Coordinates of N, CA and C in Angstrom, one line a residue:
M1 N -1.0 -15.5 15.7 CA -0.6 -14.8 17.0 C -1.1 -13.4 17.0
E2 N -1.8 -13.0 18.0 CA -2.2 -11.6 18.2 C -2.1 -11.3 19.6
I3 N -1.4 -10.2 19.9 CA -1.3 -9.7 21.3 C -1.8 -8.2 21.3
L4 N -2.7 -7.9 22.2 CA -3.2 -6.5 22.3 C -2.7 -5.9 23.6
F5 N -2.3 -4.6 23.5 CA -1.9 -3.9 24.7 C -2.8 -2.7 24.9
T6 N -3.1 -2.4 26.1 CA -3.9 -1.2 26.4 C -3.2 -0.4 27.5
P7 N -3.4 0.9 27.5 CA -3.0 1.7 28.6 C -3.7 1.3 29.9
S8 N -2.9 1.3 31.0 CA -3.5 1.0 32.3 C -2.8 1.8 33.4
A9 N -3.5 1.9 34.5 CA -2.9 2.6 35.7 C -2.7 1.6 36.7
P10 N -1.7 1.9 37.6 CA -0.8 3.0 37.6 C 0.3 2.9 36.5
D11 N 1.0 4.0 36.4 CA 2.2 4.0 35.5 C 3.2 3.0 36.0
C12 N 4.1 2.6 35.1 CA 5.2 1.7 35.5 C 6.5 2.2 35.1
P13 N 7.6 1.9 35.8 CA 8.9 2.4 35.5 C 9.6 1.6 34.3
D14 N 9.1 0.4 34.0 CA 9.7 -0.3 32.9 C 8.7 -1.2 32.2
G15 N 9.1 -2.0 31.2 CA 8.2 -2.7 30.4 C 7.4 -1.9 29.5
G16 N 6.2 -2.3 29.1 CA 5.3 -1.5 28.2 C 4.8 -0.3 28.9
R17 N 4.9 0.9 28.2 CA 4.4 2.1 28.8 C 4.1 3.1 27.7
V18 N 3.4 4.1 28.1 CA 2.9 5.1 27.2 C 3.1 6.5 27.8
G19 N 3.5 7.5 27.1 CA 3.6 8.9 27.6 C 4.7 9.0 28.6
G20 N 4.9 10.2 29.2 CA 5.9 10.4 30.2 C 7.3 10.4 29.6
A21 N 8.3 10.2 30.4 CA 9.7 10.2 30.0 C 10.0 8.9 29.2
P22 N 10.9 9.0 28.2 CA 11.3 7.8 27.4 C 12.2 7.0 28.2
P23 N 12.5 5.7 27.8 CA 13.5 4.9 28.5 C 14.8 5.6 28.6
I24 N 15.5 5.4 29.7 CA 16.8 6.0 29.9 C 17.8 5.7 28.9
T25 N 17.8 4.5 28.3 CA 18.8 4.1 27.4 C 18.7 4.9 26.0
I26 N 17.6 5.5 25.7 CA 17.4 6.3 24.5 C 17.3 7.8 24.7
Q27 N 17.2 8.2 25.9 CA 16.9 9.7 26.1 C 17.9 10.6 25.5
E28 N 19.1 10.2 25.1 CA 20.1 11.0 24.5 C 20.2 10.7 23.0
H29 N 19.2 10.0 22.4 CA 19.2 9.6 21.0 C 19.1 10.9 20.2
P30 N 19.8 11.1 19.1 CA 19.7 12.3 18.2 C 18.3 12.6 17.7
L31 N 17.4 11.6 17.6 CA 16.0 11.8 17.1 C 15.3 12.8 18.0
F32 N 15.7 12.9 19.3 CA 14.9 13.8 20.2 C 15.1 15.3 19.8
A33 N 16.0 15.5 18.9 CA 16.2 16.9 18.4 C 14.9 17.3 17.6
T34 N 14.2 16.3 17.0 CA 13.1 16.6 16.1 C 11.8 15.9 16.5
H35 N 11.9 14.9 17.4 CA 10.8 14.0 17.7 C 10.6 13.9 19.2
Q36 N 9.3 13.5 19.6 CA 9.0 13.3 21.0 C 8.5 11.9 21.2
Y37 N 8.7 11.4 22.4 CA 8.4 10.0 22.8 C 6.9 9.8 22.9
L38 N 6.4 8.7 22.4 CA 5.0 8.3 22.6 C 4.8 7.1 23.5
L39 N 5.5 5.9 23.1 CA 5.3 4.7 23.9 C 6.4 3.7 23.6
T40 N 6.4 2.7 24.5 CA 7.4 1.6 24.4 C 6.6 0.3 24.4
V41 N 6.9 -0.5 23.3 CA 6.3 -1.9 23.2 C 7.3 -2.8 24.0
P42 N 6.8 -3.5 25.0 CA 7.8 -4.3 25.8 C 8.4 -5.5 25.1
A43 N 9.5 -5.9 25.6 CA 10.3 -7.0 25.0 C 9.6 -8.4 25.2
D44 N 9.9 -9.3 24.4 CA 9.6 -10.7 24.6 C 8.1 -11.1 24.3
H45 N 7.3 -10.2 23.7 CA 6.0 -10.6 23.4 C 5.8 -11.1 22.0
A46 N 6.8 -11.1 21.2 CA 6.8 -11.6 19.9 C 8.2 -12.2 19.6
S47 N 8.3 -13.2 18.7 CA 9.6 -13.8 18.4 C 10.6 -12.8 17.9
W48 N 10.1 -11.7 17.2 CA 11.0 -10.7 16.6 C 11.5 -9.7 17.7
A49 N 10.9 -9.8 18.9 CA 11.3 -8.8 20.0 C 11.9 -9.5 21.2
R50 N 12.5 -10.7 21.0 CA 13.2 -11.3 22.1 C 14.4 -10.5 22.6
G51 N 14.2 -10.0 23.8 CA 15.3 -9.3 24.4 C 15.4 -7.8 24.0
V52 N 14.5 -7.3 23.2 CA 14.5 -5.9 22.8 C 13.1 -5.2 23.0
E53 N 13.2 -4.0 23.3 CA 11.9 -3.1 23.3 C 12.0 -2.3 22.1
V54 N 10.8 -1.7 21.7 CA 10.7 -0.8 20.6 C 10.0 0.4 21.2
S55 N 10.6 1.6 21.1 CA 10.0 2.8 21.5 C 9.6 3.6 20.2
V56 N 8.5 4.2 20.3 CA 7.9 5.0 19.1 C 7.9 6.5 19.4
L57 N 8.4 7.2 18.5 CA 8.5 8.7 18.6 C 7.7 9.3 17.4
L58 N 7.2 10.5 17.7 CA 6.5 11.3 16.6 C 7.1 12.6 16.4
R59 N 7.2 13.0 15.2 CA 7.9 14.3 14.9 C 7.2 15.5 15.6
R60 N 7.9 16.3 16.3 CA 7.4 17.5 17.0 C 6.6 18.3 16.0
G61 N 5.4 18.8 16.5 CA 4.6 19.6 15.6 C 3.8 18.9 14.6
F62 N 3.8 17.6 14.6 CA 3.1 16.8 13.6 C 1.6 17.1 13.6
T63 N 1.0 17.2 12.4 CA -0.5 17.2 12.3 C -0.8 16.2 11.1
I64 N -2.0 15.7 11.2 CA -2.5 14.8 10.2 C -2.5 15.3 8.8
G65 N -2.5 16.6 8.6 CA -2.5 17.3 7.3 C -1.1 17.4 6.7
D66 N -0.1 16.9 7.4 CA 1.3 17.0 6.9 C 1.5 16.0 5.8
D67 N 2.7 16.0 5.1 CA 2.9 15.2 4.0 C 3.8 14.0 4.3
D68 N 4.2 13.8 5.6 CA 5.1 12.6 5.9 C 4.2 11.5 6.5
L69 N 3.4 10.9 5.6 CA 2.4 9.9 6.1 C 2.7 8.5 5.5
E70 N 3.7 8.4 4.6 CA 3.9 7.1 3.9 C 5.4 6.8 3.9
Y71 N 5.8 5.5 4.0 CA 7.2 5.1 3.9 C 7.8 5.5 2.6
P72 N 9.0 5.9 2.6 CA 10.0 6.0 3.7 C 10.0 7.3 4.4
N73 N 9.1 8.2 4.0 CA 9.1 9.6 4.7 C 8.0 9.7 5.7
M74 N 8.2 9.1 6.9 CA 7.2 9.0 7.9 C 7.6 9.9 9.1
A75 N 6.6 10.6 9.7 CA 6.8 11.4 10.9 C 7.0 10.5 12.1
M76 N 6.5 9.3 12.1 CA 6.7 8.3 13.2 C 8.0 7.6 13.0
R77 N 8.7 7.4 14.1 CA 10.0 6.7 14.1 C 10.0 5.7 15.2
A78 N 10.8 4.7 15.1 CA 10.9 3.7 16.1 C 12.4 3.4 16.4
I79 N 12.6 3.2 17.7 CA 14.0 2.9 18.1 C 14.0 1.5 18.8
V80 N 14.7 0.6 18.3 CA 14.9 -0.7 18.9 C 16.0 -0.6 19.9
H81 N 15.8 -1.1 21.2 CA 16.8 -0.9 22.2 C 16.6 -2.0 23.3
E82 N 17.7 -2.1 24.1 CA 17.6 -3.1 25.2 C 16.6 -2.6 26.2
P83 N 16.0 -3.6 26.9 CA 15.0 -3.2 27.9 C 15.6 -2.2 28.9
S84 N 14.8 -1.1 29.2 CA 15.4 0.0 30.0 C 14.2 0.6 30.8
P85 N 14.5 1.0 32.0 CA 13.5 1.8 32.8 C 13.3 3.2 32.2
R86 N 12.2 3.8 32.7 CA 12.0 5.2 32.3 C 13.2 6.1 32.7
G87 N 13.4 7.1 31.9 CA 14.5 8.0 32.2 C 13.9 9.1 33.1
D88 N 14.6 10.2 33.2 CA 14.2 11.4 34.0 C 14.0 12.6 33.2
R89 N 13.6 12.5 31.9 CA 13.4 13.6 31.0 C 12.0 13.6 30.5
P90 N 11.0 14.0 31.3 CA 9.6 14.0 30.8 C 9.3 15.0 29.7
E91 N 10.2 16.0 29.6 CA 10.0 17.0 28.5 C 10.2 16.4 27.1
L92 N 10.8 15.2 27.1 CA 11.0 14.5 25.8 C 9.8 13.8 25.3
G93 N 8.8 13.7 26.2 CA 7.5 13.0 25.9 C 6.5 13.9 25.1
W94 N 5.6 13.3 24.4 CA 4.6 14.1 23.7 C 3.7 14.9 24.6
P95 N 3.5 16.2 24.4 CA 2.8 17.0 25.3 C 1.3 16.5 25.4
K96 N 0.8 16.6 26.6 CA -0.5 16.3 27.0 C -0.8 14.8 26.7
L97 N 0.2 13.9 26.9 CA 0.0 12.5 26.8 C 0.4 12.0 28.2
R98 N -0.5 11.6 29.0 CA -0.2 11.1 30.4 C 0.6 9.8 30.4
A99 N 1.4 9.7 31.4 CA 2.2 8.5 31.5 C 1.3 7.4 32.1
A100 N 1.4 6.2 31.6 CA 0.7 5.0 32.0 C 1.4 3.7 31.6
A101 N 1.0 2.6 32.2 CA 1.6 1.3 31.8 C 0.9 0.9 30.5
L102 N 1.5 0.0 29.8 CA 1.0 -0.5 28.6 C 0.9 -2.0 28.8
T103 N -0.2 -2.6 29.1 CA -0.3 -4.0 29.5 C -1.1 -4.8 28.6
V104 N -0.8 -6.1 28.6 CA -1.5 -7.1 27.7 C -3.0 -7.2 28.1
M105 N -3.9 -7.2 27.2 CA -5.3 -7.3 27.4 C -5.8 -8.6 26.8
P106 N -6.9 -9.1 27.2 CA -7.5 -10.3 26.6 C -7.9 -10.0 25.1
N107 N -7.7 -11.1 24.3 CA -8.2 -10.9 22.9 C -9.7 -11.0 22.9
D108 N -10.4 -9.9 22.7 CA -11.8 -9.9 22.6 C -12.2 -8.9 21.5
D109 N -13.4 -8.4 21.5 CA -13.8 -7.4 20.4 C -13.3 -6.0 20.7
S110 N -12.7 -5.8 21.8 CA -12.2 -4.4 22.1 C -10.9 -4.2 21.4
P111 N -10.7 -3.1 20.8 CA -9.4 -2.8 20.1 C -8.3 -2.5 21.2
G112 N -7.1 -2.9 20.9 CA -6.0 -2.5 21.8 C -5.4 -1.3 21.2
L113 N -4.6 -0.5 22.0 CA -3.9 0.6 21.5 C -2.7 0.1 20.6
V114 N -2.1 -1.0 21.0 CA -1.0 -1.6 20.3 C -1.4 -3.0 20.0
R115 N -1.2 -3.4 18.8 CA -1.6 -4.8 18.3 C -0.4 -5.4 17.6
I116 N 0.2 -6.5 18.2 CA 1.2 -7.3 17.6 C 0.5 -8.5 16.9
A117 N 0.8 -8.7 15.6 CA 0.1 -9.8 14.9 C 1.0 -10.1 13.6
D118 N 0.5 -11.2 13.0 CA 1.2 -11.6 11.7 C 0.8 -10.7 10.5
E119 N -0.4 -10.2 10.6 CA -0.9 -9.3 9.5 C -1.6 -8.1 10.1
P120 N -1.5 -7.0 9.4 CA -2.2 -5.7 9.9 C -3.7 -5.8 9.8
Q121 N -4.3 -5.1 10.7 CA -5.8 -5.0 10.6 C -6.0 -3.6 10.0
L122 N -6.4 -3.6 8.8 CA -6.5 -2.3 8.0 C -7.9 -1.7 8.3
I123 N -7.9 -0.3 8.2 CA -9.2 0.4 8.4 C -9.9 0.5 7.0
Q124 N -9.1 0.9 6.0 CA -9.7 1.1 4.7 C -9.6 -0.1 3.7
Q125 N -9.0 -1.2 4.2 CA -8.9 -2.4 3.4 C -8.2 -2.1 2.1
E126 N -7.1 -1.3 2.2 CA -6.3 -1.0 1.0 C -4.9 -1.5 1.2
P127 N -4.6 -2.8 1.0 CA -3.3 -3.3 1.3 C -2.2 -2.7 0.4
E128 N -2.5 -2.0 -0.6 CA -1.5 -1.4 -1.5 C -0.7 -0.3 -0.8
H129 N -1.2 0.2 0.4 CA -0.5 1.2 1.1 C 0.9 0.7 1.7
S130 N 0.9 -0.6 1.8 CA 2.1 -1.2 2.4 C 3.1 -1.7 1.3
A131 N 2.7 -1.5 0.0 CA 3.5 -2.0 -1.1 C 5.0 -1.6 -1.1
A132 N 5.3 -0.3 -0.8 CA 6.7 0.2 -0.8 C 7.5 -0.4 0.3
V133 N 7.0 -0.5 1.5 CA 7.7 -1.0 2.6 C 7.9 -2.5 2.5
R134 N 6.9 -3.2 1.9 CA 7.1 -4.7 1.7 C 8.0 -4.9 0.5
A135 N 8.0 -4.0 -0.5 CA 9.0 -4.2 -1.6 C 10.4 -4.1 -1.1
D136 N 10.7 -3.4 0.0 CA 12.0 -3.3 0.5 C 12.3 -4.5 1.4
G137 N 11.4 -5.5 1.4 CA 11.7 -6.8 2.2 C 11.2 -6.8 3.6
H138 N 10.5 -5.8 4.1 CA 10.1 -5.8 5.4 C 8.7 -6.4 5.6
Q139 N 8.5 -7.0 6.8 CA 7.2 -7.6 7.2 C 6.6 -6.9 8.3
F140 N 5.2 -7.0 8.3 CA 4.4 -6.3 9.4 C 4.8 -6.9 10.7
L141 N 4.9 -6.0 11.7 CA 5.2 -6.3 13.1 C 4.1 -6.0 14.1
F142 N 3.7 -4.7 14.0 CA 2.7 -4.2 15.0 C 2.0 -2.9 14.5
Q143 N 0.9 -2.6 15.1 CA 0.3 -1.3 14.7 C -0.2 -0.6 16.0
I144 N -0.3 0.7 15.9 CA -0.8 1.5 17.0 C -2.2 2.0 16.5
D145 N -3.3 1.7 17.1 CA -4.6 2.0 16.7 C -5.3 2.9 17.7
E146 N -5.6 4.1 17.2 CA -6.1 5.2 18.1 C -7.5 4.8 18.6
E147 N -8.2 3.8 18.0 CA -9.5 3.4 18.5 C -9.2 2.7 19.9
G148 N -8.0 2.4 20.2 CA -7.6 1.7 21.5 C -7.4 2.7 22.6
W149 N -7.5 4.0 22.4 CA -7.3 4.9 23.6 C -8.5 4.7 24.5
P150 N -8.3 4.7 25.8 CA -9.4 4.6 26.7 C -10.3 5.8 26.6
V151 N -11.6 5.6 26.6 CA -12.6 6.7 26.5 C -13.4 6.9 27.8
D152 N -13.2 6.0 28.8 CA -13.9 6.3 30.1 C -13.0 5.7 31.2
G153 N -13.4 6.0 32.4 CA -12.6 5.5 33.5 C -11.4 6.4 33.9
E154 N -10.5 5.8 34.7 CA -9.4 6.6 35.2 C -8.5 7.2 34.1
L155 N -8.4 6.5 33.0 CA -7.5 7.0 31.9 C -8.2 7.7 30.7
A156 N -9.4 8.1 30.9 CA -10.2 8.7 29.8 C -9.5 9.9 29.2
D157 N -8.7 10.6 30.0 CA -8.1 11.8 29.6 C -6.6 11.6 29.3
I158 N -6.2 10.3 29.0 CA -4.7 10.0 28.8 C -4.2 10.8 27.6
A159 N -4.9 10.9 26.5 CA -4.5 11.6 25.3 C -5.4 12.8 25.1
A160 N -4.8 14.0 25.0 CA -5.6 15.2 24.9 C -6.1 15.3 23.4
E161 N -5.5 14.6 22.5 CA -5.9 14.7 21.1 C -5.6 13.4 20.4
Y162 N -6.3 13.1 19.3 CA -6.0 12.0 18.4 C -4.8 12.4 17.6
L163 N -3.8 11.7 17.6 CA -2.5 12.1 17.0 C -2.5 11.9 15.5
W164 N -3.2 10.9 15.0 CA -3.2 10.7 13.5 C -4.7 10.4 13.0
G165 N -5.6 11.3 13.4 CA -6.9 11.3 12.8 C -7.7 10.1 13.2
Y166 N -7.6 9.6 14.4 CA -8.3 8.4 14.8 C -8.1 7.2 13.9
G167 N -6.8 7.1 13.5 CA -6.4 6.0 12.6 C -5.4 5.1 13.2
S168 N -4.7 4.4 12.4 CA -3.7 3.4 12.8 C -2.4 3.7 12.1
V169 N -1.3 3.5 12.7 CA 0.1 3.5 12.1 C 0.6 2.1 12.2
Y170 N 1.2 1.7 11.0 CA 1.6 0.3 10.9 C 3.2 0.2 10.8
F171 N 3.8 -0.6 11.6 CA 5.2 -0.7 11.7 C 5.7 -2.1 11.2
Y172 N 6.9 -2.0 10.5 CA 7.5 -3.1 9.8 C 8.9 -3.3 10.1
G173 N 9.5 -4.4 9.8 CA 10.9 -4.7 10.0 C 11.3 -6.0 9.4
T174 N 12.6 -6.3 9.4 CA 13.1 -7.5 8.9 C 13.9 -8.2 10.0
P175 N 13.5 -9.4 10.4 CA 14.2 -10.1 11.4 C 15.6 -10.5 10.9
G176 N 16.6 -10.5 11.8 CA 17.9 -10.9 11.5 C 18.0 -12.4 11.5
P177 N 19.2 -13.0 11.4 CA 19.4 -14.4 11.4 C 18.9 -15.1 12.7
D178 N 18.9 -14.4 13.8 CA 18.4 -14.9 15.0 C 16.9 -14.7 15.2
G179 N 16.3 -14.1 14.2 CA 14.8 -13.9 14.3 C 14.4 -12.6 14.9
V180 N 15.4 -11.8 15.5 CA 15.1 -10.6 16.2 C 15.3 -9.4 15.2
V181 N 14.4 -8.4 15.3 CA 14.4 -7.2 14.4 C 15.3 -6.2 15.1
R182 N 16.2 -5.6 14.3 CA 17.2 -4.6 14.8 C 16.7 -3.2 14.4
E183 N 15.9 -3.1 13.4 CA 15.4 -1.8 13.0 C 13.9 -2.0 12.7
V184 N 13.1 -1.0 13.2 CA 11.6 -1.0 12.9 C 11.3 0.3 12.2
L185 N 10.5 0.2 11.2 CA 10.1 1.3 10.3 C 8.6 1.5 10.3
A186 N 8.2 2.8 10.3 CA 6.8 3.1 10.1 C 6.5 3.0 8.7
G187 N 5.4 2.2 8.3 CA 5.0 2.0 6.9 C 4.0 3.0 6.4
F188 N 2.9 3.2 7.1 CA 1.9 4.1 6.6 C 0.9 4.4 7.7
I189 N 0.1 5.4 7.5 CA -1.1 5.7 8.4 C -2.3 5.4 7.6
D190 N -3.3 4.8 8.3 CA -4.6 4.5 7.7 C -5.6 5.1 8.6
F191 N -6.5 5.9 8.0 CA -7.6 6.5 8.8 C -8.8 6.7 7.9

């Protein structure tokens, strides 16, 4: 199973989305004291996400030269939550990241910004980067791949900068007895 998501216009108030205000249900989350909103992976596109969305945040001021690039000390965080429309706090979003929908794209040779799959698609082909997160019993869920940012058309300027060195961030979790993941963890950055 592989599902690819890409930013698309116009923006949408719910479902998959990138940039802008975070979902209303999480906008008071304590992580916003140190992190800013990037995107929301929509519910029901994987068995582990039945009835839940996953919103990804990045530590405020993050640069690729920082030292929080591997599990368990990652600058990227994820919040699993019930499906929720956008809130009214755009200042909680990552600066210079335009709001857009995040929609399913056909599986072809084009990279998606978000890729849900059974196994990660590694850049450096070094699976040992996931050893620590897998040792804690977590399985791969999805990745955010900066090769998937639009480079032309209406959304060519959606992101003012590559956030993690034109690389990918890999997210893991452990499904509960019902198969749904309640906690999602960033595993590592590959670039």
